[in-house]
Coordinates of C-alpha atoms and ligand atoms in Angstrom, one line a residue:
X19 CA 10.2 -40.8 25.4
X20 CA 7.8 -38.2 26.4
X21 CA 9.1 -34.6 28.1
X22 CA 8.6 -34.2 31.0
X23 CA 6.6 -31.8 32.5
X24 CA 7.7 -30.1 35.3
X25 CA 5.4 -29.7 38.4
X26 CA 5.9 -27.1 40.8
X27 CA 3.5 -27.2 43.8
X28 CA 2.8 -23.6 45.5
X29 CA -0.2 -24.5 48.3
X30 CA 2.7 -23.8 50.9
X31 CA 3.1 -19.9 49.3
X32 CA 0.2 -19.4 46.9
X33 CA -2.2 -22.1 48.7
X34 CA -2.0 -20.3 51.8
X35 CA -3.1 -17.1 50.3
X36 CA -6.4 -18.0 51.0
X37 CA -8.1 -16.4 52.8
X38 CA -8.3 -18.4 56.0
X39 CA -5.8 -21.4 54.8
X40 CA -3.0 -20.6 57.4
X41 CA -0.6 -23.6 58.6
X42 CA 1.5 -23.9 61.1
X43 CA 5.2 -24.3 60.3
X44 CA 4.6 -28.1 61.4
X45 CA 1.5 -28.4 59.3
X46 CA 3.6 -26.7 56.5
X47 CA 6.1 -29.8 56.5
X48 CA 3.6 -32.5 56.9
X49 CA 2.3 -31.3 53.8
X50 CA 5.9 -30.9 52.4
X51 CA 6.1 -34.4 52.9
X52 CA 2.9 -35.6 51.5
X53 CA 4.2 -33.1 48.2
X54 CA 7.7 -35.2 48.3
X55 CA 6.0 -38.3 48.3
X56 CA 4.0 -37.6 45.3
X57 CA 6.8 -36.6 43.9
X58 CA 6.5 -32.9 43.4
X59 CA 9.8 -31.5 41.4
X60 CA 9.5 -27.9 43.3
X61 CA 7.9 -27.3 46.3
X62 CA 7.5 -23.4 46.9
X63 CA 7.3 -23.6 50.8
X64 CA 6.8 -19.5 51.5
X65 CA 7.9 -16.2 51.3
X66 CA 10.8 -15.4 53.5
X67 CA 10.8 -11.6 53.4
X68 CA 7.3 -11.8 54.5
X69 CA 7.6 -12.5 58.8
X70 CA 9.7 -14.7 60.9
X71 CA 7.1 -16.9 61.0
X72 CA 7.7 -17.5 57.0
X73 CA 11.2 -18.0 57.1
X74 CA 11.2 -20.4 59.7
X75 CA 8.7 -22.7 57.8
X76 CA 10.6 -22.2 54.5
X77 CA 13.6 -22.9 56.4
X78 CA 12.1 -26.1 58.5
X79 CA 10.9 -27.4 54.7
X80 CA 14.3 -27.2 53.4
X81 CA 15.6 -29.6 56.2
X82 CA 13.0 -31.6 55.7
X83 CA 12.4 -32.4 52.4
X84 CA 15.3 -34.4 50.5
X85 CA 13.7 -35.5 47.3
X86 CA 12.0 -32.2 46.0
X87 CA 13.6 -29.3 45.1
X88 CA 12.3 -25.9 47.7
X89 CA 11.6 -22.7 46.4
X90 CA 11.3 -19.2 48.4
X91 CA 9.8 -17.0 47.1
X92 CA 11.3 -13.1 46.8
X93 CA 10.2 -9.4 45.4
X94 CA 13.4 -8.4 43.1
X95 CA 14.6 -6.9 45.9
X96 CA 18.2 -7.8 47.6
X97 CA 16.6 -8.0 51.0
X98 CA 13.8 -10.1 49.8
X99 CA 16.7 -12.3 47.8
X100 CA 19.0 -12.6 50.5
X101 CA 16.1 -13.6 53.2
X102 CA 15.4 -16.1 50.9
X103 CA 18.5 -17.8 50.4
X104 CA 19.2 -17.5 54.2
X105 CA 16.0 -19.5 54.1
X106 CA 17.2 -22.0 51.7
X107 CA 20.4 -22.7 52.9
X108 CA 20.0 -26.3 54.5
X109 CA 18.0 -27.3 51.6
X110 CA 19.6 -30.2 49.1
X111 CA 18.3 -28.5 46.3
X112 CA 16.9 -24.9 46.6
X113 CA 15.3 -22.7 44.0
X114 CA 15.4 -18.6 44.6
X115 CA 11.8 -17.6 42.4
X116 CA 12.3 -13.9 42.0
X117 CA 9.5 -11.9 40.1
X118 CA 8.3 -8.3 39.5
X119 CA 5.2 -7.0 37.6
X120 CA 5.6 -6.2 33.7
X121 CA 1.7 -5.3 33.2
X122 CA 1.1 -1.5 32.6
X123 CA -1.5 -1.2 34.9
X124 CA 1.0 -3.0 37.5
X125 CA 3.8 -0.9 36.5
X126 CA 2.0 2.2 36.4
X127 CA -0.4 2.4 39.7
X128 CA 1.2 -0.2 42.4
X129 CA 5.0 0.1 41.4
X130 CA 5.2 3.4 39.7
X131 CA 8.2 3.0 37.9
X132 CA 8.7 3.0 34.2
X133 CA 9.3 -0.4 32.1
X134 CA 12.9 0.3 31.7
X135 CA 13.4 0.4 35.1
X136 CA 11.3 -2.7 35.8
X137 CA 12.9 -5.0 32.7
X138 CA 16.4 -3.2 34.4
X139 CA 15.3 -4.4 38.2
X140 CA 14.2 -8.2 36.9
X141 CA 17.8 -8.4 35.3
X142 CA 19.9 -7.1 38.6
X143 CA 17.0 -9.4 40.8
X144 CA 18.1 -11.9 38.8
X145 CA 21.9 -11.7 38.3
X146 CA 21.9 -11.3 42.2
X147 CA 19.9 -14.3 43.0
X148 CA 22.6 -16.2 40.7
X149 CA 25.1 -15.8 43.1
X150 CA 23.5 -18.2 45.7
X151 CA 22.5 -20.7 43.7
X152 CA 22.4 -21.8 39.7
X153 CA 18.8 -22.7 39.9
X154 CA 16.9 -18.6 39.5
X155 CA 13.1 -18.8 38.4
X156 CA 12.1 -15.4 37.0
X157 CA 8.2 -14.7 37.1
X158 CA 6.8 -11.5 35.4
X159 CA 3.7 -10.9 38.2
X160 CA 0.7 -10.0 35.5
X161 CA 1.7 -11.3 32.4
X162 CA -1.3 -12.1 31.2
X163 CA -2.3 -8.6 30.9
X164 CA 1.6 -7.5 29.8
X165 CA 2.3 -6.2 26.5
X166 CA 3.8 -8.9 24.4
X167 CA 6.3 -6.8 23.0
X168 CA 7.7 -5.7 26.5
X169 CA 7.0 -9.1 27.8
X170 CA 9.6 -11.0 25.2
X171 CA 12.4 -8.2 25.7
X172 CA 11.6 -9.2 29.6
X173 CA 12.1 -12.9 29.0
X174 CA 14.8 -12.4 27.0
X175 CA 17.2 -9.7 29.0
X176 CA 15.8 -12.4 32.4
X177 CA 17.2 -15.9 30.2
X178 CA 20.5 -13.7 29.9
X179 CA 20.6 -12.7 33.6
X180 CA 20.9 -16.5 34.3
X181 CA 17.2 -17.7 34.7
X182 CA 16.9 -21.3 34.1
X183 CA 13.2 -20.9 34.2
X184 CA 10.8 -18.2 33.3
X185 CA 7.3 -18.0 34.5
X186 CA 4.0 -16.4 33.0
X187 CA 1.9 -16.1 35.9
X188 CA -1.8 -14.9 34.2
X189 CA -2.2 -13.2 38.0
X190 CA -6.0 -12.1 37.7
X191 CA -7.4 -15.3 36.0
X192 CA -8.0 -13.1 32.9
X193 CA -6.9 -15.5 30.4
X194 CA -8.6 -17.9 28.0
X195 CA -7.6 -20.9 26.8
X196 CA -7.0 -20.6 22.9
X197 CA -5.7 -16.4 23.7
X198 CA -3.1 -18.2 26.6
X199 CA -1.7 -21.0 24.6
X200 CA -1.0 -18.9 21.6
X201 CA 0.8 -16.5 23.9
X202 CA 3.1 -19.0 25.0
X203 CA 3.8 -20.4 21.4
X204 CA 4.7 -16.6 20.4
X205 CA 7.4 -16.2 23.3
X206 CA 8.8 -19.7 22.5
X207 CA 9.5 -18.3 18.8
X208 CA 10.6 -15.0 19.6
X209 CA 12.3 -14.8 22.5
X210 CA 16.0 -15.5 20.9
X211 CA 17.5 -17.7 23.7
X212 CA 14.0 -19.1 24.5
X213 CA 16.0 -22.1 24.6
X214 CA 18.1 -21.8 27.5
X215 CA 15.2 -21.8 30.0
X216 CA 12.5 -23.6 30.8
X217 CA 8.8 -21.7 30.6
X218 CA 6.3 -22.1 33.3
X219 CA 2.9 -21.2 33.5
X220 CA 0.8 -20.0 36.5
X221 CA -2.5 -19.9 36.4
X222 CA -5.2 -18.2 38.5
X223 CA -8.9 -19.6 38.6
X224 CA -11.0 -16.1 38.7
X225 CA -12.5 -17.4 35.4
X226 CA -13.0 -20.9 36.1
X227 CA -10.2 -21.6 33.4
X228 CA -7.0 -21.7 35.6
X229 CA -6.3 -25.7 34.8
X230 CA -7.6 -24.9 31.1
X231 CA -5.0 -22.5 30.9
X232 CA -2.2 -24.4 32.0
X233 CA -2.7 -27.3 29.9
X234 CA -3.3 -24.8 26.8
X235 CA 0.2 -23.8 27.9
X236 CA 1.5 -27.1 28.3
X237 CA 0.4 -28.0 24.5
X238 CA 2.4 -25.1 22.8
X239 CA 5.2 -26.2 24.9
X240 CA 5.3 -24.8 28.5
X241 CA 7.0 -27.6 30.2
X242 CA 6.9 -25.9 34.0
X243 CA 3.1 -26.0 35.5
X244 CA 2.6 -24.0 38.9
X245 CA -0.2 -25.1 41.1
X246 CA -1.8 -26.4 44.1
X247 CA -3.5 -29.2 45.8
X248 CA -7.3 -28.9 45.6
X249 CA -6.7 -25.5 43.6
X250 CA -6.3 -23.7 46.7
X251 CA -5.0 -20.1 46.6
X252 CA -5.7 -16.4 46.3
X253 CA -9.3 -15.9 45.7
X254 CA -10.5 -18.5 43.3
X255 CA -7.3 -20.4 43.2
X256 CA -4.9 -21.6 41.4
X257 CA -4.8 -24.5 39.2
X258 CA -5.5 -27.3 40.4
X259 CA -2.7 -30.0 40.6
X260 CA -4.5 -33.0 40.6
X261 CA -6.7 -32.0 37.2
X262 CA -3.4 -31.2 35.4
X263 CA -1.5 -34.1 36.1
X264 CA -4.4 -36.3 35.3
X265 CA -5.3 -34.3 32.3
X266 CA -1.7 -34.8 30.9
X267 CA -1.4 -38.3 31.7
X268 CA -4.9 -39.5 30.3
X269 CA -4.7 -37.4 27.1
X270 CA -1.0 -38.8 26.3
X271 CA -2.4 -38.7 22.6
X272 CA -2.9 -35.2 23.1
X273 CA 0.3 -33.8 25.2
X274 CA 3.6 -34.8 24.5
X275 CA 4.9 -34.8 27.5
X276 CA 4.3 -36.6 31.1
X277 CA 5.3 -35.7 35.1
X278 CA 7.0 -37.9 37.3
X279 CA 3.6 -37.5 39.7
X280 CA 2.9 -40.6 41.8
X281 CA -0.6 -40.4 41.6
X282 CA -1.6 -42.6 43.6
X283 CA -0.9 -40.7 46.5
X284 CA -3.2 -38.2 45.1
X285 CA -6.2 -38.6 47.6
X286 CA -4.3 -38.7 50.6
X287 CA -2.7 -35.7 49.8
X288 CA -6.2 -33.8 49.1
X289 CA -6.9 -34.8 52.1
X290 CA -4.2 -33.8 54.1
X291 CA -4.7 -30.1 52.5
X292 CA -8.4 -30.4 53.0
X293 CA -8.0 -31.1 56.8
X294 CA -5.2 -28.9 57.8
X295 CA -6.6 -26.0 56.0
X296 CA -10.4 -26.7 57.1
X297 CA -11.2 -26.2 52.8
X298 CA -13.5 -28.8 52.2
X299 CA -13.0 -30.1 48.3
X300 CA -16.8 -29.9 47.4
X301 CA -18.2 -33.7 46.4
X302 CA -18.4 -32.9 42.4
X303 CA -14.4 -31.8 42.2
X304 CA -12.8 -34.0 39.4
X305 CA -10.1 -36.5 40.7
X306 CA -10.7 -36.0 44.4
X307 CA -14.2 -35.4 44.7
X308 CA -16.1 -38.0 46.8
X309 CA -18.0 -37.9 43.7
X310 CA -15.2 -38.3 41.2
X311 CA -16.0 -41.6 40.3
X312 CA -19.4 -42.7 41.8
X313 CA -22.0 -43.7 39.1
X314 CA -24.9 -43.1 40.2
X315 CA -27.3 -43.7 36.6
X316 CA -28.3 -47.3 36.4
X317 CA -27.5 -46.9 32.6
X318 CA -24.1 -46.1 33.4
X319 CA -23.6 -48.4 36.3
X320 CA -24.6 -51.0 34.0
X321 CA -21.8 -50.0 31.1
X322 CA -19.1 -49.7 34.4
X323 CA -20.2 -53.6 35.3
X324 CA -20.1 -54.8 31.4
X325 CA -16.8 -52.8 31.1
X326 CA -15.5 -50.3 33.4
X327 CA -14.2 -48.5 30.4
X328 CA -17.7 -47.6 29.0
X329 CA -17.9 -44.9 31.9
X330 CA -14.3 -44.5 32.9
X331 CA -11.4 -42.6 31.4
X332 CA -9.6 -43.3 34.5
X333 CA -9.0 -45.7 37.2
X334 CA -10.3 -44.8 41.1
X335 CA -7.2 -46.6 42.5
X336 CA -4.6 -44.8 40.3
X337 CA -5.4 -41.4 42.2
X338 CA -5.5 -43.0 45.4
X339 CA -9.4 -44.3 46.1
X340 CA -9.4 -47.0 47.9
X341 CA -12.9 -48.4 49.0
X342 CA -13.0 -48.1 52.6
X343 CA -11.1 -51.1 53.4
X344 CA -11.4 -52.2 56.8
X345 CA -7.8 -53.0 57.8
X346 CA -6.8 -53.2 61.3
X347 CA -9.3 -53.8 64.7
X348 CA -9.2 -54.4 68.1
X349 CA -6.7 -57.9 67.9
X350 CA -4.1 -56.4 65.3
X351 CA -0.9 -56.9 66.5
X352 CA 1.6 -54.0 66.7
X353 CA 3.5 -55.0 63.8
X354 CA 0.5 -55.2 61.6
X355 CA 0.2 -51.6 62.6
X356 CA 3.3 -50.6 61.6
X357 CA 3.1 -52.1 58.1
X358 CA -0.2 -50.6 57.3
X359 CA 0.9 -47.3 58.7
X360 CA 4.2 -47.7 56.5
X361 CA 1.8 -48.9 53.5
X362 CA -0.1 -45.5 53.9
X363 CA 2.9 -43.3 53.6
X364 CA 3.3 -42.8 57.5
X365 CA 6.7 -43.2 58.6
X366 CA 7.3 -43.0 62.7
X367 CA 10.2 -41.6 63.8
X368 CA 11.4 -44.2 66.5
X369 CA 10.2 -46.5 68.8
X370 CA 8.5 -44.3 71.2
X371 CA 6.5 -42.6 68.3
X372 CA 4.9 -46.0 67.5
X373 CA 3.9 -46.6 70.9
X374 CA 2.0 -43.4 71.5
X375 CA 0.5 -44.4 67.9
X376 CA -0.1 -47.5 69.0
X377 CA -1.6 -46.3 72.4
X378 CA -3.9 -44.2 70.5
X379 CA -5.1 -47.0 68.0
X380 CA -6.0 -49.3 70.7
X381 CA -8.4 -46.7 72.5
X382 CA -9.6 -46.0 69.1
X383 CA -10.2 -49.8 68.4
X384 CA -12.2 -50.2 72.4
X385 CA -14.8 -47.2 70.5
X386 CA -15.0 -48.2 67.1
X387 CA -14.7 -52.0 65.9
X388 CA -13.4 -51.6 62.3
X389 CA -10.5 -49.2 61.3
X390 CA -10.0 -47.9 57.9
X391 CA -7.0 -46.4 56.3
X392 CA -8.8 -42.4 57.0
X393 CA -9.1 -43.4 60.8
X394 CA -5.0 -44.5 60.7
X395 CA -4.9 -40.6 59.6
X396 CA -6.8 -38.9 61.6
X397 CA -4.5 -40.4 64.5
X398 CA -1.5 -39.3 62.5
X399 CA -2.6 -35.9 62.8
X400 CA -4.0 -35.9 66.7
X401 CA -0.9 -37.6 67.2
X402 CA 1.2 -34.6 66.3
X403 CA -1.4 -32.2 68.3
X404 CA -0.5 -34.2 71.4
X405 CA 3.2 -33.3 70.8
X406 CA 2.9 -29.7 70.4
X407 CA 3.4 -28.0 73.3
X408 CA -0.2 -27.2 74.1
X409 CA -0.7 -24.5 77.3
X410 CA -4.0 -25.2 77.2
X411 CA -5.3 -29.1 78.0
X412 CA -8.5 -30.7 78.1
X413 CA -8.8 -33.0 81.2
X414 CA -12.6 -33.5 81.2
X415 CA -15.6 -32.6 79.3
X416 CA -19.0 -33.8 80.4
X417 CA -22.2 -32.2 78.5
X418 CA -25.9 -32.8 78.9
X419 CA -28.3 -32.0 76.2
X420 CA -31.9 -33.4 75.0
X421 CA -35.3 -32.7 74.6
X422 CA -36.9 -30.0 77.3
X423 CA -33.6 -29.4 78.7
X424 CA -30.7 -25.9 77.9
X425 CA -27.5 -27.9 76.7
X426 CA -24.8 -27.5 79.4
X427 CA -21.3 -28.3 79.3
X428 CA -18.6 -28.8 82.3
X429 CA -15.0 -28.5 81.2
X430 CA -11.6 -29.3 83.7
X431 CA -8.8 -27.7 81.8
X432 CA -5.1 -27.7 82.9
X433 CA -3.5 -24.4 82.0
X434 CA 0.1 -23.7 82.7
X435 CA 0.2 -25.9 85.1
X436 CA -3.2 -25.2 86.9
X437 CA -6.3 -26.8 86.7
X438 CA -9.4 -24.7 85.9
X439 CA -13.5 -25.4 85.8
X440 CA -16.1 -23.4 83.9
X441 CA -19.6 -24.3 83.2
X442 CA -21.6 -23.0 80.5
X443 CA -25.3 -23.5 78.6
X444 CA -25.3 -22.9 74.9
X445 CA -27.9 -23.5 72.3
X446 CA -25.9 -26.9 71.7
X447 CA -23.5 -29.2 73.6
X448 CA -21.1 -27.6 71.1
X449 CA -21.7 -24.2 71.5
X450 CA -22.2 -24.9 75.5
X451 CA -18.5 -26.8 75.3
X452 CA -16.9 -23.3 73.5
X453 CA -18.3 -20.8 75.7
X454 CA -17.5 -22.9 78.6
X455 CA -13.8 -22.9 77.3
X456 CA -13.8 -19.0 76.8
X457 CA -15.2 -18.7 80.1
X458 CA -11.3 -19.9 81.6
X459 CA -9.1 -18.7 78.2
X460 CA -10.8 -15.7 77.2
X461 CA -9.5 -15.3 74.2
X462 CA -11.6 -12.9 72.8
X463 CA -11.5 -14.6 69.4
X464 CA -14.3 -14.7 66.8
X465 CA -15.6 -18.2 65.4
X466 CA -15.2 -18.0 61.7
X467 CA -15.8 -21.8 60.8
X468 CA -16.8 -24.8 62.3
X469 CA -16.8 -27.3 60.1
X470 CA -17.6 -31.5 60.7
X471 CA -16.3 -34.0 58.7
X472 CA -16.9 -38.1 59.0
X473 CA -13.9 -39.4 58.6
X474 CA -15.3 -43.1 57.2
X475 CA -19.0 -44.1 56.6
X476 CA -21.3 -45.3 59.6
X477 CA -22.5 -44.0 63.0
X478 CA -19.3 -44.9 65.1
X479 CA -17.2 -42.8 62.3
X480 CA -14.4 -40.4 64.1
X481 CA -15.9 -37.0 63.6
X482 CA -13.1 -34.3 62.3
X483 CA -13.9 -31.3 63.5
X484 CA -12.0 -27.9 62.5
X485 CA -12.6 -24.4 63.8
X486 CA -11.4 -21.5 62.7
X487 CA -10.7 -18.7 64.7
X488 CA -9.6 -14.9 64.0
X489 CA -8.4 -12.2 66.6
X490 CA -7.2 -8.8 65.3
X491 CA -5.9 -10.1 62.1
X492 CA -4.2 -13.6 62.8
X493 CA -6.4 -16.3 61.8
X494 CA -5.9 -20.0 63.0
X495 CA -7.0 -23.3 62.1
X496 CA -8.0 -25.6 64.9
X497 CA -8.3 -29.9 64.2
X498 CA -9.9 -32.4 66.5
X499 CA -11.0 -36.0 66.0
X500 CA -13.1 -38.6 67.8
X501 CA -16.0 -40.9 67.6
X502 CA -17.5 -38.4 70.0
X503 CA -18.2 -35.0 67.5
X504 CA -18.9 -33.0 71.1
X505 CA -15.1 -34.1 72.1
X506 CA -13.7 -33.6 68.8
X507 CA -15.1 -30.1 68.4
X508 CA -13.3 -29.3 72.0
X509 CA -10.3 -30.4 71.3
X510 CA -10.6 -28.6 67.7
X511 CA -11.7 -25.2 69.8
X512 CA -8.4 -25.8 72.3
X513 CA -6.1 -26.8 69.3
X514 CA -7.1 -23.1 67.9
X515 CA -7.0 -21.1 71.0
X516 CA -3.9 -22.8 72.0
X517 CA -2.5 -21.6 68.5
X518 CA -3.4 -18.1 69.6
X519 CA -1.6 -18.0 72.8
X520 CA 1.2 -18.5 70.9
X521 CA 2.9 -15.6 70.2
X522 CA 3.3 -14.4 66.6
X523 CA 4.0 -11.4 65.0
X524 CA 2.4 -12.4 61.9
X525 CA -0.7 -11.2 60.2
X526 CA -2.4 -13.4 57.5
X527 CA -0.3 -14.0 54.0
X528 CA -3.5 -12.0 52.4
X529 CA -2.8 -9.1 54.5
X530 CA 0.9 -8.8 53.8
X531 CA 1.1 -8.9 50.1
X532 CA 1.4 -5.3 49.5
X533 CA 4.4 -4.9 46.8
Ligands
KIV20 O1 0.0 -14.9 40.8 C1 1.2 -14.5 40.7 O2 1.5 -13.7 39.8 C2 2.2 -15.0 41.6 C3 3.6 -14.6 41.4 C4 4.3 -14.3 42.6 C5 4.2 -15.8 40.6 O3 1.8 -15.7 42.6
ZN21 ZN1 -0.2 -16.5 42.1

């Protein structure tokens, strides 16, 4: 039987590093989920030392999730260490990932402390985190530009200190394949109880060779790979989940080993990523690219026809494409519903939940005659935006727009209790809906994306609308759908203000990563 190979997801921590990529805690567990289901061995669901807001989504993960392991992350620090396994307490099985940095320019200019003190803080980080749980990741933050030498007395001294896993994060994408993969094999032979733990790899895309890097890791017998959905993460990203796992499960020939990944959940995860963070995953991106599997040369449609195999190393479905298969319309039955919601991964939490999701599908079937697994999504997600605890509602919107005329837009809100008009022209119904928004909320906040996504194919597609907005620091992600892209980019613009007016003491991951 093949090893396996250990995948530990990070978009929650590392994903959200992105500039712009922040969740919710709510968003953070529907992704949880989505990682659960694919069978993710380690979720990393945030950094606990980092705000309130951190610890409360690392903490709502843990309850959450039963099937994956959750990691929170910590500096080798007691505080950070104990905030994290406060974190972790309600979780079935929790991992405490401690790291420091071991390069010399790390050591030298952001930590200023020598390297005995740095292999003597990973060892008491370590030994410390051990006494909350058995399962202590150690990662040495830079070691991709660390001295080998210092590197194995580092692994070694953190494998004695109790860590079952040891990571080589390559932090600044600096890496290259053949350079990486040899580094691995070298700490696997010197390291003296390189046996005891498991080594991990974690691999950052400034290069373009972050998922090369991993799997060059993986042959010389890394059998941890760290990485997100979509590659999403600090600057360029981080590996990119879906390439690994399909890498390693297409080249069996190649690596000897093989993850536990239920790939054909693949897609929907993308996706789920995709929308919540407002990251679109450009059309050519293997695996999940609209693109991934199109042929468009006749010479090559014609080899797919005489045998798919001529063309394709791997199968659409087994990721998760599915061709936009019209499932459910206007006469389908509520239990129909349920069983294609249940089919997609969508689990209800009682009978009132499927009413309102029910509710919502039949005024989505009255506006648009076929419904396709994406639309049975979108509702997922507007679903939970109509449970939130919005201050800020839309009642009406009416706009006006067309040749010869200035677009104008009347909005009715209800906030706190009170209903408020405003009326606004823009250079768009769009941009006439927003401003007549800010003139009742005045938030003060500066647009940094609007983005529009058709949810299926065809003019009466559900538009998905996400805006992003940014006041003094705090960015937010805002999500609306409907057949009506006017309407959905309202609801996206409330859905972000509304995130504002929520109070929060916390500044984007980006901003807080000073250690
Ligand atoms: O890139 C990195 O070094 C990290 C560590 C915290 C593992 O994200
Ligand atoms: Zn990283």
């Amino acid at each position: 039987m093949a090893d396996q190979l250990l995948v530990f997801d990070t978009t929650l921590r590392d994903g959200e590093q992105s500039p712009g990529a922040s969740m919710t805690c709510e968003e953070k567990v529907r992704i949880a989920r989505a990682l659960e289901r694919l069978r993710v061995d380690v979720i990393e669901a945030g950094f606990p030392i980092a705000s309130p807001d951190d610890f409360k989504a690392v903490k709502a993960v843990a309850e959450a999730v039963t099937e994956s392991r959750v990691c929170g992350l910590a500096r080798a620090l007691t505080k950070d260490i104990d905030r994290a396994a406060e974190a972790l307490k309600p979780a079935r099985a929790a991992r405490i990932h401690t790291f420091i940095a071991t390069s010399p320019i790390h050591m030298r200019e952001k930590l200023r402390m020598s390297p005995e003190a740095v292999l003597e803080g990973a060892v008491k980080a370590v030994r410390y985190a051990r006494q909350f749980t058995d399962d202590v990741e150690f990662s040495a933050e830079d070691a991709g530009r660390s001295d080998p030498d210092f590197l194995c007395r580092v692994m070694e001294a953190a494998i004695a200190a109790g860590a079952r896993t040891v990571n080589i994060p390559d932090t600044v994408g600096y890496s290259v394949p053949a350079q990486f993969g040899e580094l691995i094999a070298m700490l696997k032979t010197r390291v003296p109880n390189a046996d005891q733990a498991i080594f991990s790899v974690h691999c950052h895309n400034d290069l373009g060779l972050a998922v090369a890097n991993s799997l060059a890791a993986v042959y010389h017998g890394a059998r941890q790979v760290e990485c997100t959905i979509n590659g999403l993460g600090e600057r360029a990203g981080n590996a990119a989940l879906e390439e690994i796992v399909m890498a390693v499960r297409t080249r069996q020939d190649v690596f000897q080993c093989d993850t536990r990944i239920e790939t054909p959940h693949i897609v929907a995860a993308s996706r789920l990523v995709s929308t919540i963070t407002g990251f679109a995953v450009q059309p050519n991106k293997a695996i999940v690219g609209a693109n991934a599997f199109a042929h468009e040369a006749g010479i090559h449609q014609d080899g797919v026809i005489k045998n798919r195999e001529t063309y394709e190393i791997m199968r659409a479905e087994d990721v998760g494409w599915t061709a936009n298969r019209m499932v459910l319309g206007k006469h389908s039955g509520r239990n129909a519903f349920r069983a294609r919601m249940t089919e997609i991964g969508v689990t209800l939490k009682d009978d009132a939940a499927l009413n309102q999701a029910f509710e919502r599908f039949k005024d989505l079937a009255d506006k648009k005659h076929e419904i396709f697994d994406e639309d049975l999504q979108a509702l997922v997600s507007e679903g939970a935006l109509e449970e939130a605890v919005e201050p800020v509602r839309l009642m009406t919107l009416e706009t006006a727009s067309g040749t010869g005329t200035k677009p104008r837009a009347d909005v009715r809100l209800m906030w706190n209790g009170k209903e408020h008009e405003a009326h606004a022209e823009g250079g768009g119904p769009v941009d006439a809906a927003f401003r007549a928004i800010e003139g009742v909320v005045a938030s003060g906040a500066t647009l940094q994306l609007y983005a529009v996504n058709a949810i299926t194919s065809g003019t009466d597609a559900q538009g998905e609308v996400t805006v992003r907005l940014e006041r003094q620091g705090r960015i937010v992600n805002g999500h609306g759908a409907d057949t009506d892209i006017v309407l959905a980019s309202a609801k996206a613009y409330l859905n972000a203000v509304n995130k504002l007016l929520i109070p929060d003491n916390r500044t984007h991951p980006q901003l807080h990563r000073g250690m």
